[in-house]
Short mmCIF file of C-alpha atoms and ligand atoms in Angstrom, two decimals:
data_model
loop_
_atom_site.label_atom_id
_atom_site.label_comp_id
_atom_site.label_asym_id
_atom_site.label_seq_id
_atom_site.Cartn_x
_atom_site.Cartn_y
_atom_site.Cartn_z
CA UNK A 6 -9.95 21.05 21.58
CA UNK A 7 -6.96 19.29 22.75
CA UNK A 8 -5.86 18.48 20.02
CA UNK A 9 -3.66 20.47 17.43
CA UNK A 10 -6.12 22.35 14.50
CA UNK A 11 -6.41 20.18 11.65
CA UNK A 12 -5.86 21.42 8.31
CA UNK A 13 -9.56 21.95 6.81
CA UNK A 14 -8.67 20.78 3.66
CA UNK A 15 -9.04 17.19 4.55
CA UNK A 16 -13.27 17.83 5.45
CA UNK A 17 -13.15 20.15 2.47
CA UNK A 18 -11.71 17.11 0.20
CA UNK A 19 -13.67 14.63 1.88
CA UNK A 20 -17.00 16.48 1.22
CA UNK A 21 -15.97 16.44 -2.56
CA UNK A 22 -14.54 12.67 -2.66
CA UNK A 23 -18.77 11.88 -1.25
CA UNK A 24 -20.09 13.94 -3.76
CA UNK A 25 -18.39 12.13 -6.95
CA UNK A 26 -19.97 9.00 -5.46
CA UNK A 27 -23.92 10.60 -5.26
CA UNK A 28 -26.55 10.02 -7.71
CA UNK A 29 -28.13 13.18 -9.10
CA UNK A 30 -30.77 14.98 -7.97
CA UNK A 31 -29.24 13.65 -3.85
CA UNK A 32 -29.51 14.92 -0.63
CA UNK A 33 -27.19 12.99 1.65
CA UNK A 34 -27.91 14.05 6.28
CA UNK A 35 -25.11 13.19 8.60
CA UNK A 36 -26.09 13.91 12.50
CA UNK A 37 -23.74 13.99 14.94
CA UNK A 38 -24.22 11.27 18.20
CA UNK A 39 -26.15 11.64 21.29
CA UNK A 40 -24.54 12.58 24.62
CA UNK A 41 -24.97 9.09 25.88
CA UNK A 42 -26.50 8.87 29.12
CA UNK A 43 -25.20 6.54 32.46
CA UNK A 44 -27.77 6.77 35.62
CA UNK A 45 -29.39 9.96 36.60
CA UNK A 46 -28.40 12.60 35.23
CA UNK A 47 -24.74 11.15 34.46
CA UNK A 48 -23.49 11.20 30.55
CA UNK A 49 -20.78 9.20 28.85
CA UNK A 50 -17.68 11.21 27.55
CA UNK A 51 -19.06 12.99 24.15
CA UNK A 52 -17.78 10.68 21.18
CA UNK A 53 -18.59 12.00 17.67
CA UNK A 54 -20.19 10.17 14.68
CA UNK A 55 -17.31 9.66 12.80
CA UNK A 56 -18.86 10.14 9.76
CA UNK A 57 -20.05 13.54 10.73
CA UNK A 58 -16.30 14.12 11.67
CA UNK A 59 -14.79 12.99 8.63
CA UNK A 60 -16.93 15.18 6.65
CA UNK A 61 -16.53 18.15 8.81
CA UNK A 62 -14.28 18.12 11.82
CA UNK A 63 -16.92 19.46 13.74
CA UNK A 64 -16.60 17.58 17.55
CA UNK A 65 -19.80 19.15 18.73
CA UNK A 66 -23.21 17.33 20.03
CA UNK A 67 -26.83 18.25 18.02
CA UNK A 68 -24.76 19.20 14.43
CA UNK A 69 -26.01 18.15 11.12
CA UNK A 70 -24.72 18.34 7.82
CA UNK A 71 -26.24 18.09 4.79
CA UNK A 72 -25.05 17.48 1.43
CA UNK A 73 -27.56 18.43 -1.69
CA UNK A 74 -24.90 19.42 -4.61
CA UNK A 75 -27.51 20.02 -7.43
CA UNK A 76 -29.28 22.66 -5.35
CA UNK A 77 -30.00 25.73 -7.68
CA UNK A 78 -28.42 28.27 -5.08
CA UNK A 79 -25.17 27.28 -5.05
CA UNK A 80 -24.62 28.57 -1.16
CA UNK A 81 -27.12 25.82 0.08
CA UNK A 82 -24.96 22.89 -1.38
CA UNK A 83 -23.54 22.59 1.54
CA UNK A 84 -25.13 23.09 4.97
CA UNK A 85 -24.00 23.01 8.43
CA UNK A 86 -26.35 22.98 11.15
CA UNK A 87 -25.41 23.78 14.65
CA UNK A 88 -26.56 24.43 18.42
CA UNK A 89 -27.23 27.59 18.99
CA UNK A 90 -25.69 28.70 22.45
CA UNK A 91 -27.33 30.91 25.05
CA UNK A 92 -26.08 32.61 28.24
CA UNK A 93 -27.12 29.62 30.25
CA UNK A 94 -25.54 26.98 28.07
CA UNK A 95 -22.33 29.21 28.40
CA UNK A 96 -22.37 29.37 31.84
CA UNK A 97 -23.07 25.30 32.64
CA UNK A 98 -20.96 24.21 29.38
CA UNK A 99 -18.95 26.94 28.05
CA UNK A 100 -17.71 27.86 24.45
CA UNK A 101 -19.70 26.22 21.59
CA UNK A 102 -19.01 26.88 17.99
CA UNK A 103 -19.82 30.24 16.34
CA UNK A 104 -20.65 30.14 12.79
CA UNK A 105 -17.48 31.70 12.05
CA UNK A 106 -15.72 29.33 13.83
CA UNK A 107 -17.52 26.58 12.43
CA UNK A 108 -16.65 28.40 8.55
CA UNK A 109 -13.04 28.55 9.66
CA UNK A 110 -13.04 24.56 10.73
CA UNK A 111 -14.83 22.89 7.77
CA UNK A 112 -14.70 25.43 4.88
CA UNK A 113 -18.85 25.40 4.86
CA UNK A 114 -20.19 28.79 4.09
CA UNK A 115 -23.22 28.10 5.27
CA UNK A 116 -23.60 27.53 8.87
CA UNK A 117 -27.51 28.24 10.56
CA UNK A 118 -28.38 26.91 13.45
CA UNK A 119 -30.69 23.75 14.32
CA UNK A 120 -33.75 25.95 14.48
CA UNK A 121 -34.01 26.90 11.41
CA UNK A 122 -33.20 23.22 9.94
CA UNK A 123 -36.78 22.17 9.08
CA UNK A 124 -37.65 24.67 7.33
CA UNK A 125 -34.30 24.75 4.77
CA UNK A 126 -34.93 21.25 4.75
CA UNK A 127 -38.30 20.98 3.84
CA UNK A 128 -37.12 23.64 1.07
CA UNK A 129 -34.35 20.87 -0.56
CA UNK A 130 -36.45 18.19 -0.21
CA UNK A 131 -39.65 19.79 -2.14
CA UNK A 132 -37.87 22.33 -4.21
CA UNK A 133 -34.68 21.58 -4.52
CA UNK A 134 -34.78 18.69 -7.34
CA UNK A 135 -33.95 15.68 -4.47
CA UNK A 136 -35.18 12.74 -5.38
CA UNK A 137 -32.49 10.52 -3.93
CA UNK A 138 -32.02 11.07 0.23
CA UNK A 139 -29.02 9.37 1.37
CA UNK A 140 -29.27 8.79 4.75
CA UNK A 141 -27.02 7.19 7.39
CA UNK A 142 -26.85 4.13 9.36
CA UNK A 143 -24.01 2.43 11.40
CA UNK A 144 -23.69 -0.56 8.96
CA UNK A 145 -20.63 -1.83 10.77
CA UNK A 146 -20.41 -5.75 10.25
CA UNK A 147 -19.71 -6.52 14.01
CA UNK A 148 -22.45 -3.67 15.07
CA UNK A 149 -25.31 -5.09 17.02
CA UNK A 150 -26.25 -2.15 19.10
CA UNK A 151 -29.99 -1.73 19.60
CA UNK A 152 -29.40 1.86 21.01
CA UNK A 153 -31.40 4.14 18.64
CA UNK A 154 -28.89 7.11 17.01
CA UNK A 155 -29.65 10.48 16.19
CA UNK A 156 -29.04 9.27 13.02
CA UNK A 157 -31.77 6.49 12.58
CA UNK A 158 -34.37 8.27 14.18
CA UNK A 159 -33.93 11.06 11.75
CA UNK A 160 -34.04 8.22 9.20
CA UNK A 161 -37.69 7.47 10.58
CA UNK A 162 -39.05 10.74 11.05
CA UNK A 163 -37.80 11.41 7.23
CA UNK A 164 -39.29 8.52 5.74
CA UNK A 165 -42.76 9.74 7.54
CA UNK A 166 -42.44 12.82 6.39
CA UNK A 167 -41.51 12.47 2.90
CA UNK A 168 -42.74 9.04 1.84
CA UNK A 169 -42.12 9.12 -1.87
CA UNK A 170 -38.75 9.84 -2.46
CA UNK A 171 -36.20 7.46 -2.93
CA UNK A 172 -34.04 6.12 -0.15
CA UNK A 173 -30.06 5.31 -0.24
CA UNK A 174 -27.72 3.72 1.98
CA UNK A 175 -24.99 6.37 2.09
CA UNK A 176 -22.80 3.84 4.81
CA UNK A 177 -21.25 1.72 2.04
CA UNK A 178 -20.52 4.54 0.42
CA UNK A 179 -18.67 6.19 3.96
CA UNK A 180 -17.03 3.12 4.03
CA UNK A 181 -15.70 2.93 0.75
CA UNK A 182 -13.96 6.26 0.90
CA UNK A 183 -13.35 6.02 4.86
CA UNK A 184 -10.71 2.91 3.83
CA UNK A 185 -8.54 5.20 1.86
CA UNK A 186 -6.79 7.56 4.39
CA UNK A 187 -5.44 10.64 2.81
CA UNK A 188 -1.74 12.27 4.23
CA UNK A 189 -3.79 14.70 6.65
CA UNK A 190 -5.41 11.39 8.35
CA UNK A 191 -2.26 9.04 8.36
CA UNK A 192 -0.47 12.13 10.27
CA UNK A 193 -2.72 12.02 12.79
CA UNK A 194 -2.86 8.50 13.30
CA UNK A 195 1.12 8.23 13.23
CA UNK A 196 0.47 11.37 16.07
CA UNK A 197 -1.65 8.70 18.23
CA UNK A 198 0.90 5.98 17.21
CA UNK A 199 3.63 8.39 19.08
CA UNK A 200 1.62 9.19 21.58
CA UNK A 201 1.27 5.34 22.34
CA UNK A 202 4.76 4.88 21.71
CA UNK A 203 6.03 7.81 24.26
CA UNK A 204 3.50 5.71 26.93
CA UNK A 205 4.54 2.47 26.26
CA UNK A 206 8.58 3.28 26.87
CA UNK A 207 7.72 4.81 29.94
CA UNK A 208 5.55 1.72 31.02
CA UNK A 209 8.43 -0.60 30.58
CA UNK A 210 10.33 1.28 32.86
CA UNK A 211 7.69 1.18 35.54
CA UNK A 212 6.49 -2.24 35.32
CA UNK A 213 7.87 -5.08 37.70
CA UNK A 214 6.66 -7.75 39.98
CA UNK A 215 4.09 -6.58 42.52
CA UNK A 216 2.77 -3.81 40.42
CA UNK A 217 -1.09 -3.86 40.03
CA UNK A 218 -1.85 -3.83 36.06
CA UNK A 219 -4.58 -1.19 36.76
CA UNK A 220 -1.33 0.96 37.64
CA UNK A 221 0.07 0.44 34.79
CA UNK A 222 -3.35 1.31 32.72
CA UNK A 223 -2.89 4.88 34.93
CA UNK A 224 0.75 5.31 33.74
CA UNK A 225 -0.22 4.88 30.00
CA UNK A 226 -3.21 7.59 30.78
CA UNK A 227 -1.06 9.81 32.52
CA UNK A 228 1.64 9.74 29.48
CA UNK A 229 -1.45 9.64 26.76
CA UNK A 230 -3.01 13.07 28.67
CA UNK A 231 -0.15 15.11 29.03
CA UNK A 232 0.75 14.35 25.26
CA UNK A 233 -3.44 16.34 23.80
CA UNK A 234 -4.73 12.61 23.45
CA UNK A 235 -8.44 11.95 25.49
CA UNK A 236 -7.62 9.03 26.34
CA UNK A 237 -7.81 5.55 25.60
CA UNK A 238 -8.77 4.43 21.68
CA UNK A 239 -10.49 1.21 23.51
CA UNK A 240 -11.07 0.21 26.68
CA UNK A 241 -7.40 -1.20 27.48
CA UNK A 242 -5.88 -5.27 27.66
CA UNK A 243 -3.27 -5.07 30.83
CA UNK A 244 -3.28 -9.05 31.33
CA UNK A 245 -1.02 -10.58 33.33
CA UNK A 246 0.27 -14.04 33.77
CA UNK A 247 -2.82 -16.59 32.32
CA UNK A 248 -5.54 -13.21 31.53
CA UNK A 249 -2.87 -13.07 28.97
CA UNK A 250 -5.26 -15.80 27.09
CA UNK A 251 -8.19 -13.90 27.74
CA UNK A 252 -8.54 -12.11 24.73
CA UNK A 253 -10.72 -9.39 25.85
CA UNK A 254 -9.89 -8.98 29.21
CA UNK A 255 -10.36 -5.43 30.49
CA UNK A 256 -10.62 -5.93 34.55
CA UNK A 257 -7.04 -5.22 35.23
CA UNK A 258 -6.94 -5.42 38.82
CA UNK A 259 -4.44 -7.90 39.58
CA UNK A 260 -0.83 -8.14 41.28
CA UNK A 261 1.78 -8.71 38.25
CA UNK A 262 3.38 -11.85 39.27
CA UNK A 263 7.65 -12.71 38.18
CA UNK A 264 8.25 -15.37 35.91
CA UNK A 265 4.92 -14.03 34.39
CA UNK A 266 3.96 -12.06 31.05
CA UNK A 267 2.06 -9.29 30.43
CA UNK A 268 -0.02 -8.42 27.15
CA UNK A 269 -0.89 -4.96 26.32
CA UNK A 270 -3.26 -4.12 24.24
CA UNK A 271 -3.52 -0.05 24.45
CA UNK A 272 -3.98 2.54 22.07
CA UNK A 273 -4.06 6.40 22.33
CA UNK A 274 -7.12 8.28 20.64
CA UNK A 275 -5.75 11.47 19.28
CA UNK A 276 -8.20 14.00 17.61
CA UNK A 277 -10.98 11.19 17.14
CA UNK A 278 -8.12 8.45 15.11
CA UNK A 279 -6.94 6.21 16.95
CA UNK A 280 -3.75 3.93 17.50
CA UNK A 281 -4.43 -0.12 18.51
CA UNK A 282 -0.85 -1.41 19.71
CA UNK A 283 -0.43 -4.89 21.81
CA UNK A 284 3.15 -5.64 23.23
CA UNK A 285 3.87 -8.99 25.81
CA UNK A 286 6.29 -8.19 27.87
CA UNK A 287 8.21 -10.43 30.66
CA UNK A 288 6.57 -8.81 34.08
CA UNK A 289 10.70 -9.00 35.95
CA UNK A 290 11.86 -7.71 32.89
CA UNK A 291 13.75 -11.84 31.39
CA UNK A 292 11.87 -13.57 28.90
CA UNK A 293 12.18 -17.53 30.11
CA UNK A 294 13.42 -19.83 27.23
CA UNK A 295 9.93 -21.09 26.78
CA UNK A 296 7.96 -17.32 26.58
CA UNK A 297 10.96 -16.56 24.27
CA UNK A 298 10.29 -19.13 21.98
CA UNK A 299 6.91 -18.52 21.65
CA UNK A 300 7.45 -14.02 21.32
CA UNK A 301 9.69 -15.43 18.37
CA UNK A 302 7.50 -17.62 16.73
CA UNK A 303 4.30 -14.55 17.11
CA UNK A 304 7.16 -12.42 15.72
CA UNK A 305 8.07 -14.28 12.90
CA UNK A 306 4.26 -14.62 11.37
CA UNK A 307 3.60 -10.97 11.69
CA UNK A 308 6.67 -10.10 10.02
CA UNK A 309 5.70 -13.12 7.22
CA UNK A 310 2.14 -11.47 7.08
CA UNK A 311 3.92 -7.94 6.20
CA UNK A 312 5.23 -9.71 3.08
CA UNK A 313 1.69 -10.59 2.18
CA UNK A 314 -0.21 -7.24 2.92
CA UNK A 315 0.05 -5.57 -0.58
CA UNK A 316 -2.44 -4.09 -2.97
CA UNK A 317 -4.87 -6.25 -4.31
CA UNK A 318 -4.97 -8.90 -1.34
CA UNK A 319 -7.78 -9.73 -0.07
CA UNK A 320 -7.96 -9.89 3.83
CA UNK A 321 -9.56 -13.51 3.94
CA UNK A 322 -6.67 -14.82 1.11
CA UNK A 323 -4.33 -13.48 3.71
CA UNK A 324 -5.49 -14.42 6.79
CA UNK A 325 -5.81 -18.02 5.41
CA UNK A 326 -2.41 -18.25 4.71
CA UNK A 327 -1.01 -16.19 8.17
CA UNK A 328 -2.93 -19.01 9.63
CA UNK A 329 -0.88 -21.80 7.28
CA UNK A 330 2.23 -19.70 8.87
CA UNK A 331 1.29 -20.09 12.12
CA UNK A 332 0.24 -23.75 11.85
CA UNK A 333 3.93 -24.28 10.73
CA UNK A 334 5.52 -22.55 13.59
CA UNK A 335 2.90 -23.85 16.03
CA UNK A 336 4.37 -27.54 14.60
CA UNK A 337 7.63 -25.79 15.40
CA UNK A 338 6.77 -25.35 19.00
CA UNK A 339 5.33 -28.83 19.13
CA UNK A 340 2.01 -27.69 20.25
CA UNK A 341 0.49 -29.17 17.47
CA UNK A 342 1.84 -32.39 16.22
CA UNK A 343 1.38 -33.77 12.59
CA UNK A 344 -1.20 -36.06 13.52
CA UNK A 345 -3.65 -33.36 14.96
CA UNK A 346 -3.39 -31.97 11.37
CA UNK A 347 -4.47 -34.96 9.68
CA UNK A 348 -6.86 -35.47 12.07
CA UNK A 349 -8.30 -31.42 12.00
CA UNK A 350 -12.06 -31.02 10.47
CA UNK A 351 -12.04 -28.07 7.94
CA UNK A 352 -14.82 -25.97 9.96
CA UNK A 353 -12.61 -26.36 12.87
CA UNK A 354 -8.34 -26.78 12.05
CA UNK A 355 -5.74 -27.80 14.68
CA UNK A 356 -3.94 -24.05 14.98
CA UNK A 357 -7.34 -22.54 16.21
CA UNK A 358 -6.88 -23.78 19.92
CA UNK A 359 -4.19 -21.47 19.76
CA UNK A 360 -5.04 -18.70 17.59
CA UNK A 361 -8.43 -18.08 16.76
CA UNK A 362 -8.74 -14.52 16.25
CA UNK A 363 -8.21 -12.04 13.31
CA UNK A 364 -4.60 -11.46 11.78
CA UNK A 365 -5.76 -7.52 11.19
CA UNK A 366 -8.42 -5.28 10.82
CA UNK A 367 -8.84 -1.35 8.85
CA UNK A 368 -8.27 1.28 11.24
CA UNK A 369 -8.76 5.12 11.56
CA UNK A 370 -11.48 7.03 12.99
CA UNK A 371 -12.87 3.78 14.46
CA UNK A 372 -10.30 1.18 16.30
CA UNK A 373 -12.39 -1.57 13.79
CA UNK A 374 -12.73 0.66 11.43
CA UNK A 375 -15.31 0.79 8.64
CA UNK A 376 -14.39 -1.29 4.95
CA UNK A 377 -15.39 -3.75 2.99
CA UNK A 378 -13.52 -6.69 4.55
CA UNK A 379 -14.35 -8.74 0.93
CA UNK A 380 -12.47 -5.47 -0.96
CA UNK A 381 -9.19 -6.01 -2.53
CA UNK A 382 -6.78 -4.10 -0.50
CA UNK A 383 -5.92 -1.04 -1.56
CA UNK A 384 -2.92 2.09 -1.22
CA UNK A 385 -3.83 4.28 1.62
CA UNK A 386 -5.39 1.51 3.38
CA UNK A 387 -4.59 1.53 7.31
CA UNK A 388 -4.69 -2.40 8.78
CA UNK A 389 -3.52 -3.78 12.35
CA UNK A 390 -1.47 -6.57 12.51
CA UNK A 391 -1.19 -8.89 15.53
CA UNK A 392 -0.82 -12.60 15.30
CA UNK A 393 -0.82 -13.93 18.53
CA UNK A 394 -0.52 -17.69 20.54
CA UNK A 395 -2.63 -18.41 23.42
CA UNK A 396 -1.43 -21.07 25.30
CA UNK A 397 -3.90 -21.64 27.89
CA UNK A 398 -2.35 -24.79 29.69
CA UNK A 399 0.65 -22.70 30.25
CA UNK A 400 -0.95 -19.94 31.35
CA UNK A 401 0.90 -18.04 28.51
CA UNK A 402 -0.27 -15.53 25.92
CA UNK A 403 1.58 -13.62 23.40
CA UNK A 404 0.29 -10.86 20.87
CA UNK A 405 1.85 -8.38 18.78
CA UNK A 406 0.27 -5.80 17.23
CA UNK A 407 1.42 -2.99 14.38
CA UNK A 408 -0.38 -0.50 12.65
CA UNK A 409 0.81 -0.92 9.10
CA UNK A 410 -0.23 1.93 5.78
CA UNK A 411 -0.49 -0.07 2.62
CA UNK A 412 1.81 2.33 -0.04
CA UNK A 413 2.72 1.46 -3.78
CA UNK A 414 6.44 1.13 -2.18
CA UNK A 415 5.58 -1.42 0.51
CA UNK A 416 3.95 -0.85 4.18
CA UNK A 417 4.69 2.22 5.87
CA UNK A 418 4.79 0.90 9.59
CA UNK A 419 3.23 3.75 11.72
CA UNK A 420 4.67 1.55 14.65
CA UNK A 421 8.03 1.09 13.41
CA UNK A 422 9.80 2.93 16.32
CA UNK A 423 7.92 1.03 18.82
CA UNK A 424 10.60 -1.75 20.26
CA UNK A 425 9.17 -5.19 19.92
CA UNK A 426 12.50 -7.51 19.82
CA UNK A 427 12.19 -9.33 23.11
CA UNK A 428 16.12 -8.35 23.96
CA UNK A 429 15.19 -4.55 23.09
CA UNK A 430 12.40 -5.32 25.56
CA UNK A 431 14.76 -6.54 28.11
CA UNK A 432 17.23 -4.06 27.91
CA UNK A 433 15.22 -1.03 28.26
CA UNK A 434 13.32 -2.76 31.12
CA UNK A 435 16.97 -2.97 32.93
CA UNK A 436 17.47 0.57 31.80
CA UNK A 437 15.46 2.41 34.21
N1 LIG B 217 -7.64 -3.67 20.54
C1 LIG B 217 -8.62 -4.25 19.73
C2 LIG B 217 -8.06 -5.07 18.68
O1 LIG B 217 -6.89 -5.36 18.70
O2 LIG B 217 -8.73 -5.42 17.75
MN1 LIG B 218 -5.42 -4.24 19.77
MN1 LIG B 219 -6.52 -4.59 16.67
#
């Protein structure tokens, strides 16, 4: 792996933070994902289930855990399954996990390999006192894949097999306990935070007018490789000049323009957790009066909505009143005026012509990460936050974007050394 080994103990305390939350007499499956394929015989980068991952920090394809803690033999409660490797696998893929290896990673005794899952399964499932079978499914609010996982076709090939016990939704659970990161997971995300950081200094050097923002997506790579990352958390936002309104736009293949901004909305991945940053910066390195204006006003709600992120918010409370914060300075920048505000319908108020996105989302082993967006907020939470104003007549778009740890003292900003005041921006543009 590229990246540095992680201290087992956070799988090891996962494991028993999912346990506390089972019913007894449970067995709870986690697969890992496919390989997902492109045309012919072409695959997608490998990208773990993260659930799999929290629970085990196994990064392999074809690996299944399962969880049965009421099992009489006390060396089944726990079960790793993995791919057994042959000479040929070896030769067209290389090193796969060894059971010792595998012991060493997650602190699981017992790792077999996938042949010999049906049987142990069959075992738990008839003898083993499991009644409940907690099973997994990507229940991800803004999920609408209809690819089929590993994971839900073992979910119908279960449910065939053993039609009488009871089913459970384990994914409410994973994304109860996935919301509270523990020290071991905020280190690594404040690792892809500096990783992003370390790219994003270097890309203000580099950028100026006539550079192609596809360049610039190759200079954060470049900075993001060389530092154990795999890449990019998300496919990256380099949008110049009026894409900076485009809120997803991922084409990046123009000519950076002077007099122009540029919004970037990058993140390093570092050992599956990943960083979600967005910076505007002037493309010839001066803000104009009017870009200025509007960096300050952006600036000034996200560092209003810091005040409100706190323990026991809850994310629609707050986003309703960053959005009363914005339609102040948005008054401020007379883009709304006070008519438009008497005039606004509820479903659809004057400020969302020019901000009508999120103020923040959770964050961790998925960029929107899993949690109960209706939970009070809690310590240990990770959120994102990036206000931003889209002006579209003016071709103008400005978004900042922190990654923020909710603590009993206050936020820990895992961004904090990131520069963000539009004359730190300038000056280390003019620095190079
Ligand atoms: N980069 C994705 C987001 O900001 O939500
Ligand atoms: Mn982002
Ligand atoms: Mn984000």
């Amino acid at each position: 792996m590229r990246y540095k080994k992680i201290n087992r103990q956070l799988f090891i305390e996962n494991r028993k933070r999912l346990v506390k939350e089972l019913k007894p007499g449970s067995v709870a499956v986690f697969n890992s994902n496919d390989i997902m394929p492109t045309n012919a015989d072409g695959t997608m980068k490998f990208r773990q289930n993260s659930d799999l991952f929290y629970l085990t920090g196994v990064d392999q394809e074809e690996s299944i855990l399962v969880i049965c803690p009421d099992y009489p033999e006390k060396k089944m409660r726990e079960v790793l399954f993995l791919r057994e490797t042959n000479e040929t696998i070896a030769t067209w893929e290389g090193h796969k996990l060894t059971k010792q290896e595998a012991r060493e990673r997650t602190g699981i005794e017992t790792v077999l390999w996938t042949s010999e899952f049906h049987r142990v399964f069959n075992t738990m499932m008839v003898m083993g006192g499991v009644e409940n079978v907690y099973l997994n499914t990507n229940e991800h609010y803004r999920a609408d894949s209809v690819v089929q996982t590993r994971d839900s076709r073992f979910i119908a090939w279960c449910k065939e097999k053993y039609p009488l016990h009871r089913y459970e939704r384990v994914a409410p659970i994973m994304a109860r306990l996935r919301a509270i990161k523990s020290k071991y997971e905020i280190e690594l995300m404040q690792k892809a935070c500096d990783i992003t950081a370390t790219a994003f200094k270097r890309v203000l050097k580099f950028v100026k007018p006539g550079v192609k923002e596809y360049e610039i997506e190759a200079e954060f790579m470049h900075e993001f490789l060389r530092h154990g990352s795999r890449g990019f958390a998300y496919e990256p936002i380099i949008a110049s000049g009026a894409d900076s309104c485009v809120l997803h736009y991922i084409q990046n293949d123009k000519a950076c323009k002077s007099g122009d901004v540029l919004l970037l909305d990058v993140g390093a991945e570092y050992a599956n957790y990943n960083a979600d940053m967005t910076r505007t910066i002037p493309v010839n390195g001066r803000f104009t009066k009017r870009q200025k204006d509007v960096y300050n006003a952006v600036l000034r709600v996200k560092r209003a909505a810091y005040t409100l992120l706190k323990p026991g918010m809850v994310y629609f409370d707050y986003h309703k009143e960053v959005q009363k914060i914005m339609e102040g300075e948005l008054l401020k920048l007379k883009l709304l005026d006070k008519t438009d505000i008497k005039n606004q319908s509820p479903e659809k108020p004057a400020f969302m012509k020019y901000f009508m996105h999120g103020t923040g989302h959770h964050l961790g082993l998925d960029v929107h990460d899993t949690g109960n967006m209706f939970a009070k907020m809690k310590e240990g939470m990770v959120w994102t936050v990036e206000p931003g104003i889209y002006i579209k007549e003016e071709g103008l778009g400005i978004r900042l974007e922190n990654n923020v740890v909710i603590t009993r003292n206050g936020l820990h900003d895992l961004m904090k050394h990131i520069p963000i005041e539009a004359e730190e921006i300038e000056d280390l543009m003019h620095s190079a």
